[in-house]
Amino acid sequence: MWQKLILGLIVWLAATGCYGAEKYRLAWSHYTGWEPWGYAYDNGIIKKWADKYGIQIEVTLVNDYIESINLYTTGQFDACTMTNMDALTIPAVGGKDSTALLIGDFSNGNDGIVIKKGDSVKSLKGQNVKLVELSVSHYMLARALDMNGLSERDIKITNTSDAEIASVFLTDPAGAVVTWNPPLQQVRNGKGAKLVFDSSKIPGEIIDMLVVRSDAPETLKKALAGAWFETIGIMSGKGKSAKDAIEFMAQQSGATHAEFASQLKTTAMFYQAAEAVKFARSDKLKQTMEHVRTFAFDKGLYGNGAPSKDLVGISFPDGSVLGDKNNVKLRFDAGIMQSAADGKL
C-alpha cells in the first residue's frame, strides 16, 4: 500500500511541476502584441498549460528587445518573441534552427513615418531621416521609398535609438523619423507633425511571432499554444475579464488603458487560431519573406562573405522553401496552430 501511495505522490508532483518536470524558458519584450505573455504568466495561465503537459515554463521579460533575441540565439531561452525579419537575420543567419510556432499579429499602423517638412513620402527627398538602423523601421522605409519612386540614395539616414527618437523629433524643426508605438504616438502628437506612411500600407509584412527552437518537444509547443490562445481569447472577449486583462497589459507596458486600446487598433491580432493558420499558409507570407530576405541581404545582414540571399533556407507549411533547401533555419509551421483551431491541444 505504501508503495502505491509513494508512486502516486511522485506522479502528482511531476504533474504539478514540483518534481522531475523538465523546465523550459521563454523570453519576451514589451510590445503591444506581446503583452499577453506577461498577463498569461502572472495570471497562472502558463502554469496551467505547463502542468497539463507535465513540464515547467519560466517566463522572463527582457527589456532590451534585440538582447532577448541574442540570448535565445545563444541557447539561454527555448522560445522568444520576435518579428519575422529579426527571426531571419539573427537566429536563422546565426545558424540556429528555429520555428515560427505562433503568428500573433502583424503591424497595421503600429509603425510609421512622420515628418514636419512636407506632406508625403516624396517630401523625404534630401531630408535627414532618423530611425533604428537595420530594424523593421528601416525595412518599412525602404518599402515606402520604393513604392514612391525613391531610394535611400535620395535621403540621409541617422541611426537613433528608440529610447531617444521621440525627444529628438519633437525638438527638431525639420524632424523626420521612422518609428513604432509607443514612440510613434508621441511624435504624431508633435507640433507640425504629419504621418506620411505607416505599416497599414504594407499589411502583413511586419509580423510579430513566438519563435521556438525547432527541436523543442511537442509538450512545450502545445503548452505555449494553449496558453496563448486562451489568453487572447480572454482579452478579445466581453465583460469584466476582458477589461481587466487590457488594463493589466496597459499598466504592464507603461501605457494608459486608452493608449493601449489605441495601439491594439493598429495591431492586426489573430484572435482566432484559424485566422493565424490561414495567414501562415498564404502566398502573401512567401512574398513578404522574399521582400525581407532581399532587404536583409542587401543591407549586409547575412554577414560578410555571404554569397547570396539563398544562403539560408526558409520553409513554409506547404513544404516549399525560399533559399537553400539543405540549410533551412527558419520554418513557418501551421501544425500547432491548426491543432488549436481544431480544439486538439
mmCIF file of C-alpha atoms in Angstrom:
data_model
loop_
_atom_site.group_PDB
_atom_site.id
_atom_site.type_symbol
_atom_site.label_atom_id
_atom_site.label_comp_id
_atom_site.label_asym_id
_atom_site.label_seq_id
_atom_site.Cartn_x
_atom_site.Cartn_y
_atom_site.Cartn_z
ATOM 1 C CA MET A 1 0.000 0.000 0.000
ATOM 2 C CA TRP A 2 2.830 2.395 0.904
ATOM 3 C CA GLN A 3 4.491 1.731 -2.436
ATOM 4 C CA LYS A 4 1.304 2.736 -4.261
ATOM 5 C CA LEU A 5 0.992 5.909 -2.180
ATOM 6 C CA ILE A 6 4.597 6.892 -2.869
ATOM 7 C CA LEU A 7 4.215 6.207 -6.590
ATOM 8 C CA GLY A 8 1.030 8.262 -6.679
ATOM 9 C CA LEU A 9 2.790 11.127 -4.896
ATOM 10 C CA ILE A 10 5.650 11.093 -7.411
ATOM 11 C CA VAL A 11 3.196 11.180 -10.329
ATOM 12 C CA TRP A 12 1.311 14.072 -8.736
ATOM 13 C CA LEU A 13 4.497 16.029 -8.029
ATOM 14 C CA ALA A 14 5.673 15.580 -11.615
ATOM 15 C CA ALA A 15 2.307 16.692 -12.990
ATOM 16 C CA THR A 16 2.296 19.821 -10.835
ATOM 17 C CA GLY A 17 5.832 20.800 -11.788
ATOM 18 C CA CYS A 18 7.237 20.171 -8.323
ATOM 19 C CA TYR A 19 9.396 17.141 -9.058
ATOM 20 C CA GLY A 20 11.164 15.850 -12.099
ATOM 21 C CA ALA A 21 9.404 18.091 -14.625
ATOM 22 C CA GLU A 22 11.548 19.399 -17.457
ATOM 23 C CA LYS A 23 11.960 23.195 -17.332
ATOM 24 C CA TYR A 24 11.887 25.446 -20.393
ATOM 25 C CA ARG A 25 12.429 29.191 -20.718
ATOM 26 C CA LEU A 26 10.578 31.837 -22.726
ATOM 27 C CA ALA A 27 11.773 35.427 -23.245
ATOM 28 C CA TRP A 28 9.531 38.300 -24.227
ATOM 29 C CA SER A 29 9.864 42.075 -24.518
ATOM 30 C CA HIS A 30 7.410 44.949 -24.390
ATOM 31 C CA TYR A 31 5.286 45.425 -27.488
ATOM 32 C CA THR A 32 1.523 45.680 -27.904
ATOM 33 C CA GLY A 33 1.194 42.244 -29.459
ATOM 34 C CA TRP A 34 3.419 40.527 -26.881
ATOM 35 C CA GLU A 35 1.959 41.947 -23.671
ATOM 36 C CA PRO A 36 -0.394 38.912 -23.432
ATOM 37 C CA TRP A 37 2.603 36.768 -22.423
ATOM 38 C CA GLY A 38 3.112 38.807 -19.268
ATOM 39 C CA TYR A 39 -0.579 38.531 -18.435
ATOM 40 C CA ALA A 40 -0.597 34.776 -19.085
ATOM 41 C CA TYR A 41 2.362 34.240 -16.772
ATOM 42 C CA ASP A 42 1.190 36.472 -13.933
ATOM 43 C CA ASN A 43 -2.335 35.067 -14.006
ATOM 44 C CA GLY A 44 -1.380 31.389 -13.914
ATOM 45 C CA ILE A 45 -2.377 30.530 -17.482
ATOM 46 C CA ILE A 46 1.155 29.491 -18.440
ATOM 47 C CA LYS A 47 1.405 27.253 -15.375
ATOM 48 C CA LYS A 48 -1.997 25.705 -16.079
ATOM 49 C CA TRP A 49 -0.934 24.599 -19.563
ATOM 50 C CA ALA A 50 2.561 23.593 -18.472
ATOM 51 C CA ASP A 51 1.034 21.396 -15.756
ATOM 52 C CA LYS A 52 -1.223 19.782 -18.347
ATOM 53 C CA TYR A 53 1.847 18.570 -20.249
ATOM 54 C CA GLY A 54 3.975 17.775 -17.185
ATOM 55 C CA ILE A 55 6.567 20.471 -17.779
ATOM 56 C CA GLN A 56 7.647 23.795 -16.268
ATOM 57 C CA ILE A 57 7.822 27.054 -18.237
ATOM 58 C CA GLU A 58 9.757 30.009 -16.904
ATOM 59 C CA VAL A 59 8.807 33.345 -18.493
ATOM 60 C CA THR A 60 11.260 36.267 -18.442
ATOM 61 C CA LEU A 61 10.707 39.864 -19.501
ATOM 62 C CA VAL A 62 13.836 41.186 -21.246
ATOM 63 C CA ASN A 63 13.546 44.947 -21.679
ATOM 64 C CA ASP A 64 16.131 45.093 -24.465
ATOM 65 C CA TYR A 65 14.372 43.512 -27.446
ATOM 66 C CA ILE A 66 17.462 42.697 -29.512
ATOM 67 C CA GLU A 67 19.219 41.323 -26.442
ATOM 68 C CA SER A 68 16.314 38.913 -25.870
ATOM 69 C CA ILE A 69 16.816 37.500 -29.366
ATOM 70 C CA ASN A 70 20.571 37.264 -28.862
ATOM 71 C CA LEU A 71 20.026 35.331 -25.627
ATOM 72 C CA TYR A 72 17.632 32.980 -27.426
ATOM 73 C CA THR A 73 20.134 32.511 -30.250
ATOM 74 C CA THR A 74 22.909 31.536 -27.829
ATOM 75 C CA GLY A 75 20.683 28.942 -26.174
ATOM 76 C CA GLN A 76 19.662 30.676 -22.954
ATOM 77 C CA PHE A 77 15.983 30.526 -23.913
ATOM 78 C CA ASP A 78 13.904 27.900 -25.702
ATOM 79 C CA ALA A 79 11.385 30.377 -27.088
ATOM 80 C CA CYS A 80 11.338 34.121 -27.750
ATOM 81 C CA THR A 81 9.051 36.803 -29.168
ATOM 82 C CA MET A 82 10.374 38.471 -32.326
ATOM 83 C CA THR A 83 9.443 39.784 -35.757
ATOM 84 C CA ASN A 84 9.780 37.815 -38.972
ATOM 85 C CA MET A 85 12.733 39.900 -40.130
ATOM 86 C CA ASP A 86 14.650 39.547 -36.885
ATOM 87 C CA ALA A 87 13.930 35.800 -36.789
ATOM 88 C CA LEU A 88 15.715 35.540 -40.125
ATOM 89 C CA THR A 89 18.611 37.922 -39.564
ATOM 90 C CA ILE A 90 19.608 36.897 -36.027
ATOM 91 C CA PRO A 91 18.929 33.243 -35.068
ATOM 92 C CA ALA A 92 18.486 31.828 -38.587
ATOM 93 C CA VAL A 93 21.510 33.570 -40.096
ATOM 94 C CA GLY A 94 23.354 32.715 -36.869
ATOM 95 C CA GLY A 95 22.789 29.011 -37.553
ATOM 96 C CA LYS A 96 20.034 28.297 -35.022
ATOM 97 C CA ASP A 97 17.238 26.192 -36.493
ATOM 98 C CA SER A 98 14.067 27.984 -35.422
ATOM 99 C CA THR A 99 10.330 27.633 -35.960
ATOM 100 C CA ALA A 100 7.712 30.372 -36.048
ATOM 101 C CA LEU A 101 5.333 28.497 -33.768
ATOM 102 C CA LEU A 102 2.683 31.179 -33.271
ATOM 103 C CA ILE A 103 1.871 34.101 -35.540
ATOM 104 C CA GLY A 104 0.282 36.558 -33.162
ATOM 105 C CA ASP A 105 -0.319 39.621 -35.324
ATOM 106 C CA PHE A 106 1.042 41.946 -37.931
ATOM 107 C CA SER A 107 1.607 45.662 -37.632
ATOM 108 C CA ASN A 108 -1.273 47.515 -39.264
ATOM 109 C CA GLY A 109 -0.310 51.063 -38.397
ATOM 110 C CA ASN A 110 1.895 50.484 -35.347
ATOM 111 C CA ASP A 111 4.930 51.585 -37.389
ATOM 112 C CA GLY A 112 5.037 54.909 -39.227
ATOM 113 C CA ILE A 113 6.982 57.671 -40.964
ATOM 114 C CA VAL A 114 6.397 61.130 -39.505
ATOM 115 C CA ILE A 115 7.793 64.406 -40.875
ATOM 116 C CA LYS A 116 7.477 68.145 -40.216
ATOM 117 C CA LYS A 117 8.504 69.439 -43.638
ATOM 118 C CA GLY A 118 6.238 68.145 -46.399
ATOM 119 C CA ASP A 119 3.114 66.078 -46.722
ATOM 120 C CA SER A 120 4.128 62.859 -48.477
ATOM 121 C CA VAL A 121 6.841 60.228 -48.730
ATOM 122 C CA LYS A 122 8.233 62.119 -51.734
ATOM 123 C CA SER A 123 8.843 65.062 -49.398
ATOM 124 C CA LEU A 124 11.588 62.963 -47.742
ATOM 125 C CA LYS A 125 13.931 63.654 -50.671
ATOM 126 C CA GLY A 126 17.010 65.440 -49.341
ATOM 127 C CA GLN A 127 15.936 65.099 -45.704
ATOM 128 C CA ASN A 128 17.774 63.575 -42.750
ATOM 129 C CA VAL A 129 15.662 60.647 -41.548
ATOM 130 C CA LYS A 130 16.206 59.259 -38.064
ATOM 131 C CA LEU A 131 15.440 55.622 -37.220
ATOM 132 C CA VAL A 132 16.792 52.475 -35.595
ATOM 133 C CA GLU A 133 19.062 51.365 -38.407
ATOM 134 C CA LEU A 134 18.580 47.860 -39.854
ATOM 135 C CA SER A 135 15.367 47.385 -37.850
ATOM 136 C CA VAL A 136 11.836 46.839 -39.139
ATOM 137 C CA SER A 137 11.620 50.655 -39.302
ATOM 138 C CA HIS A 138 14.461 50.619 -41.829
ATOM 139 C CA TYR A 139 12.715 47.880 -43.775
ATOM 140 C CA MET A 140 9.443 49.851 -43.863
ATOM 141 C CA LEU A 141 11.265 52.999 -45.002
ATOM 142 C CA ALA A 142 12.882 51.070 -47.857
ATOM 143 C CA ARG A 143 9.483 49.749 -48.927
ATOM 144 C CA ALA A 144 7.909 53.226 -48.711
ATOM 145 C CA LEU A 145 10.675 54.824 -50.750
ATOM 146 C CA ASP A 146 10.464 52.139 -53.426
ATOM 147 C CA MET A 147 6.678 52.495 -53.654
ATOM 148 C CA ASN A 148 7.140 56.228 -54.244
ATOM 149 C CA GLY A 149 9.912 56.160 -56.829
ATOM 150 C CA LEU A 150 12.722 56.986 -54.411
ATOM 151 C CA SER A 151 15.660 55.127 -52.871
ATOM 152 C CA GLU A 152 17.956 55.557 -49.892
ATOM 153 C CA ARG A 153 20.332 57.489 -52.118
ATOM 154 C CA ASP A 154 17.759 60.294 -52.098
ATOM 155 C CA ILE A 155 17.895 60.766 -48.314
ATOM 156 C CA LYS A 156 20.292 60.724 -45.380
ATOM 157 C CA ILE A 157 19.793 58.208 -42.561
ATOM 158 C CA THR A 158 20.871 58.778 -38.959
ATOM 159 C CA ASN A 159 20.823 55.825 -36.583
ATOM 160 C CA THR A 160 18.822 56.814 -33.479
ATOM 161 C CA SER A 161 17.788 54.642 -30.541
ATOM 162 C CA ASP A 162 14.118 54.016 -29.919
ATOM 163 C CA ALA A 163 14.563 55.459 -26.410
ATOM 164 C CA GLU A 164 15.615 58.856 -27.826
ATOM 165 C CA ILE A 165 13.816 59.116 -31.133
ATOM 166 C CA ALA A 166 10.666 60.872 -29.869
ATOM 167 C CA SER A 167 12.509 63.613 -27.982
ATOM 168 C CA VAL A 168 14.901 64.152 -30.899
ATOM 169 C CA PHE A 169 11.990 64.595 -33.308
ATOM 170 C CA LEU A 170 9.991 66.885 -31.042
ATOM 171 C CA THR A 171 12.909 69.318 -30.647
ATOM 172 C CA ASP A 172 13.932 69.318 -34.331
ATOM 173 C CA PRO A 173 12.076 71.875 -36.515
ATOM 174 C CA ALA A 174 12.921 69.761 -39.576
ATOM 175 C CA GLY A 175 12.255 66.421 -37.918
ATOM 176 C CA ALA A 176 11.757 63.244 -39.971
ATOM 177 C CA VAL A 177 11.575 59.866 -38.225
ATOM 178 C CA VAL A 178 10.528 56.274 -38.702
ATOM 179 C CA THR A 179 9.459 54.509 -35.519
ATOM 180 C CA TRP A 180 6.925 52.236 -33.827
ATOM 181 C CA ASN A 181 4.480 52.507 -30.954
ATOM 182 C CA PRO A 182 4.592 53.825 -28.299
ATOM 183 C CA PRO A 183 7.154 56.433 -29.551
ATOM 184 C CA LEU A 184 5.050 56.763 -32.717
ATOM 185 C CA GLN A 185 2.128 58.069 -30.653
ATOM 186 C CA GLN A 186 4.404 60.697 -29.122
ATOM 187 C CA VAL A 187 5.858 62.001 -32.382
ATOM 188 C CA ARG A 188 2.471 62.114 -34.087
ATOM 189 C CA ASN A 189 1.291 64.499 -31.371
ATOM 190 C CA GLY A 190 4.177 66.895 -32.018
ATOM 191 C CA LYS A 191 3.557 70.378 -33.393
ATOM 192 C CA GLY A 192 3.580 70.345 -37.183
ATOM 193 C CA ALA A 193 3.958 66.545 -37.336
ATOM 194 C CA LYS A 194 2.411 64.668 -40.236
ATOM 195 C CA LEU A 195 2.167 60.913 -40.683
ATOM 196 C CA VAL A 196 3.007 60.234 -44.340
ATOM 197 C CA PHE A 197 3.251 56.435 -44.320
ATOM 198 C CA ASP A 198 2.512 53.594 -41.950
ATOM 199 C CA SER A 199 2.580 49.824 -41.886
ATOM 200 C CA SER A 200 -1.079 49.581 -42.939
ATOM 201 C CA LYS A 201 0.260 50.376 -46.448
ATOM 202 C CA ILE A 202 2.252 47.114 -46.371
ATOM 203 C CA PRO A 203 -0.198 44.860 -44.496
ATOM 204 C CA GLY A 204 1.117 41.514 -43.335
ATOM 205 C CA GLU A 205 4.796 42.367 -43.804
ATOM 206 C CA ILE A 206 5.871 43.264 -40.255
ATOM 207 C CA ILE A 207 4.857 40.090 -38.436
ATOM 208 C CA ASP A 208 5.044 39.516 -34.670
ATOM 209 C CA MET A 209 5.624 35.909 -33.671
ATOM 210 C CA LEU A 210 6.652 33.461 -30.992
ATOM 211 C CA VAL A 211 9.701 31.551 -32.192
ATOM 212 C CA VAL A 212 10.937 28.283 -30.655
ATOM 213 C CA ARG A 213 13.961 26.132 -31.307
ATOM 214 C CA SER A 214 12.846 23.617 -33.915
ATOM 215 C CA ASP A 215 13.891 20.639 -31.829
ATOM 216 C CA ALA A 216 11.777 21.731 -28.845
ATOM 217 C CA PRO A 217 9.432 18.966 -27.609
ATOM 218 C CA GLU A 218 5.779 18.881 -28.618
ATOM 219 C CA THR A 219 4.810 19.254 -24.967
ATOM 220 C CA LEU A 220 6.369 22.732 -24.866
ATOM 221 C CA LYS A 221 4.915 23.770 -28.209
ATOM 222 C CA LYS A 222 1.400 22.653 -27.264
ATOM 223 C CA ALA A 223 1.554 24.236 -23.819
ATOM 224 C CA LEU A 224 2.658 27.574 -25.275
ATOM 225 C CA ALA A 225 -0.054 27.499 -27.933
ATOM 226 C CA GLY A 226 -2.724 26.567 -25.418
ATOM 227 C CA ALA A 227 -1.719 29.382 -23.080
ATOM 228 C CA TRP A 228 -1.535 31.909 -25.915
ATOM 229 C CA PHE A 229 -4.949 31.248 -27.409
ATOM 230 C CA GLU A 230 -6.613 31.079 -24.006
ATOM 231 C CA THR A 231 -5.100 34.455 -23.119
ATOM 232 C CA ILE A 232 -6.016 36.305 -26.297
ATOM 233 C CA GLY A 233 -9.451 34.712 -26.074
ATOM 234 C CA ILE A 234 -9.883 36.432 -22.718
ATOM 235 C CA MET A 235 -8.622 39.840 -23.873
ATOM 236 C CA SER A 236 -10.793 39.805 -27.007
ATOM 237 C CA GLY A 237 -13.923 38.817 -25.134
ATOM 238 C CA LYS A 238 -16.628 40.876 -23.457
ATOM 239 C CA GLY A 239 -17.220 41.890 -19.896
ATOM 240 C CA LYS A 240 -15.059 42.432 -16.842
ATOM 241 C CA SER A 241 -12.442 39.737 -17.534
ATOM 242 C CA ALA A 242 -11.561 41.297 -20.895
ATOM 243 C CA LYS A 243 -11.456 44.798 -19.420
ATOM 244 C CA ASP A 244 -9.243 43.631 -16.555
ATOM 245 C CA ALA A 245 -6.873 41.880 -18.965
ATOM 246 C CA ILE A 246 -6.484 45.004 -21.119
ATOM 247 C CA GLU A 247 -5.962 47.130 -18.005
ATOM 248 C CA PHE A 248 -3.253 44.736 -16.773
ATOM 249 C CA MET A 249 -1.452 44.799 -20.122
ATOM 250 C CA ALA A 250 -1.685 48.587 -20.362
ATOM 251 C CA GLN A 251 -0.136 49.067 -16.915
ATOM 252 C CA GLN A 252 2.470 46.421 -17.647
ATOM 253 C CA SER A 253 3.542 48.290 -20.793
ATOM 254 C CA GLY A 254 3.550 51.707 -19.131
ATOM 255 C CA ALA A 255 0.545 52.970 -21.090
ATOM 256 C CA THR A 256 -2.878 54.156 -20.084
ATOM 257 C CA HIS A 257 -5.875 51.986 -20.845
ATOM 258 C CA ALA A 258 -6.868 54.358 -23.672
ATOM 259 C CA GLU A 259 -3.360 54.405 -25.148
ATOM 260 C CA PHE A 260 -3.082 50.632 -25.121
ATOM 261 C CA ALA A 261 -6.552 50.251 -26.662
ATOM 262 C CA SER A 262 -5.482 52.677 -29.394
ATOM 263 C CA GLN A 263 -2.345 50.633 -30.079
ATOM 264 C CA LEU A 264 -4.434 47.461 -30.348
ATOM 265 C CA LYS A 265 -6.459 49.118 -33.119
ATOM 266 C CA THR A 266 -3.319 49.357 -35.261
ATOM 267 C CA THR A 267 -2.261 45.796 -34.418
ATOM 268 C CA ALA A 268 -3.912 43.151 -36.581
ATOM 269 C CA MET A 269 -4.215 40.472 -33.903
ATOM 270 C CA PHE A 270 -5.079 36.909 -34.911
ATOM 271 C CA TYR A 271 -7.502 36.264 -32.063
ATOM 272 C CA GLN A 272 -8.739 33.063 -33.743
ATOM 273 C CA ALA A 273 -6.270 30.253 -34.387
ATOM 274 C CA ALA A 274 -7.874 29.548 -37.762
ATOM 275 C CA GLU A 275 -7.025 33.106 -38.887
ATOM 276 C CA ALA A 276 -3.372 32.600 -37.975
ATOM 277 C CA VAL A 277 -3.321 29.273 -39.844
ATOM 278 C CA LYS A 278 -4.777 30.892 -42.960
ATOM 279 C CA PHE A 279 -2.148 33.631 -42.837
ATOM 280 C CA ALA A 280 0.702 31.130 -42.348
ATOM 281 C CA ARG A 281 -0.441 29.126 -45.369
ATOM 282 C CA SER A 282 -0.955 32.122 -47.668
ATOM 283 C CA ASP A 283 1.133 33.026 -50.692
ATOM 284 C CA LYS A 284 1.325 36.522 -49.190
ATOM 285 C CA LEU A 285 3.674 35.232 -46.486
ATOM 286 C CA LYS A 286 6.055 33.879 -49.117
ATOM 287 C CA GLN A 287 6.015 37.214 -50.961
ATOM 288 C CA THR A 288 6.732 39.042 -47.709
ATOM 289 C CA MET A 289 9.673 36.823 -46.829
ATOM 290 C CA GLU A 290 11.070 37.375 -50.320
ATOM 291 C CA HIS A 291 10.993 41.138 -49.661
ATOM 292 C CA VAL A 292 12.521 40.617 -46.226
ATOM 293 C CA ARG A 293 15.380 38.360 -47.295
ATOM 294 C CA THR A 294 16.233 40.663 -50.204
ATOM 295 C CA PHE A 295 16.390 43.657 -47.865
ATOM 296 C CA ALA A 296 18.413 41.698 -45.303
ATOM 297 C CA PHE A 297 20.992 40.563 -47.846
ATOM 298 C CA ASP A 298 21.267 43.994 -49.475
ATOM 299 C CA LYS A 299 21.961 45.541 -46.053
ATOM 300 C CA GLY A 300 24.650 43.002 -45.209
ATOM 301 C CA LEU A 301 22.610 41.290 -42.502
ATOM 302 C CA TYR A 302 23.618 37.873 -43.809
ATOM 303 C CA GLY A 303 27.180 38.611 -42.724
ATOM 304 C CA ASN A 304 30.427 39.279 -44.525
ATOM 305 C CA GLY A 305 31.095 36.879 -47.346
ATOM 306 C CA ALA A 306 27.521 35.667 -47.779
ATOM 307 C CA PRO A 307 27.315 34.694 -51.464
ATOM 308 C CA SER A 308 23.601 35.420 -51.940
ATOM 309 C CA LYS A 309 20.245 35.704 -50.222
ATOM 310 C CA ASP A 310 19.837 31.962 -50.837
ATOM 311 C CA LEU A 311 22.377 31.195 -48.103
ATOM 312 C CA VAL A 312 19.645 30.445 -45.552
ATOM 313 C CA GLY A 313 16.557 28.394 -46.311
ATOM 314 C CA ILE A 314 13.066 29.497 -45.213
ATOM 315 C CA SER A 315 10.395 26.793 -45.290
ATOM 316 C CA PHE A 316 6.614 27.136 -45.384
ATOM 317 C CA PRO A 317 3.685 24.917 -44.355
ATOM 318 C CA ASP A 318 3.232 23.566 -47.896
ATOM 319 C CA GLY A 319 6.822 22.307 -47.955
ATOM 320 C CA SER A 320 8.152 24.979 -50.297
ATOM 321 C CA VAL A 321 11.465 26.664 -49.498
ATOM 322 C CA LEU A 322 12.997 30.037 -50.273
ATOM 323 C CA GLY A 323 16.772 29.755 -50.391
ATOM 324 C CA ASP A 324 18.937 26.719 -49.693
ATOM 325 C CA LYS A 325 16.824 23.599 -49.101
ATOM 326 C CA ASN A 326 19.820 21.984 -47.434
ATOM 327 C CA ASN A 327 20.243 24.813 -44.942
ATOM 328 C CA VAL A 328 16.718 25.572 -43.700
ATOM 329 C CA LYS A 329 16.999 27.596 -40.484
ATOM 330 C CA LEU A 330 13.630 29.389 -40.330
ATOM 331 C CA ARG A 331 10.446 27.338 -40.511
ATOM 332 C CA PHE A 332 6.864 28.575 -40.715
ATOM 333 C CA ASP A 333 4.776 25.694 -39.362
ATOM 334 C CA ALA A 334 0.992 25.886 -39.029
ATOM 335 C CA GLY A 335 0.681 22.482 -37.333
ATOM 336 C CA ILE A 336 0.336 23.559 -33.696
ATOM 337 C CA MET A 337 -1.906 26.497 -34.612
ATOM 338 C CA GLN A 338 -4.090 24.081 -36.602
ATOM 339 C CA SER A 339 -4.356 21.823 -33.538
ATOM 340 C CA ALA A 340 -5.508 24.877 -31.563
ATOM 341 C CA ALA A 341 -8.075 25.715 -34.240
ATOM 342 C CA ASP A 342 -9.347 22.124 -34.141
ATOM 343 C CA GLY A 343 -9.586 22.126 -30.347
ATOM 344 C CA LYS A 344 -6.983 19.368 -30.079
ATOM 345 C CA LEU A 345 -4.461 20.854 -27.692
#
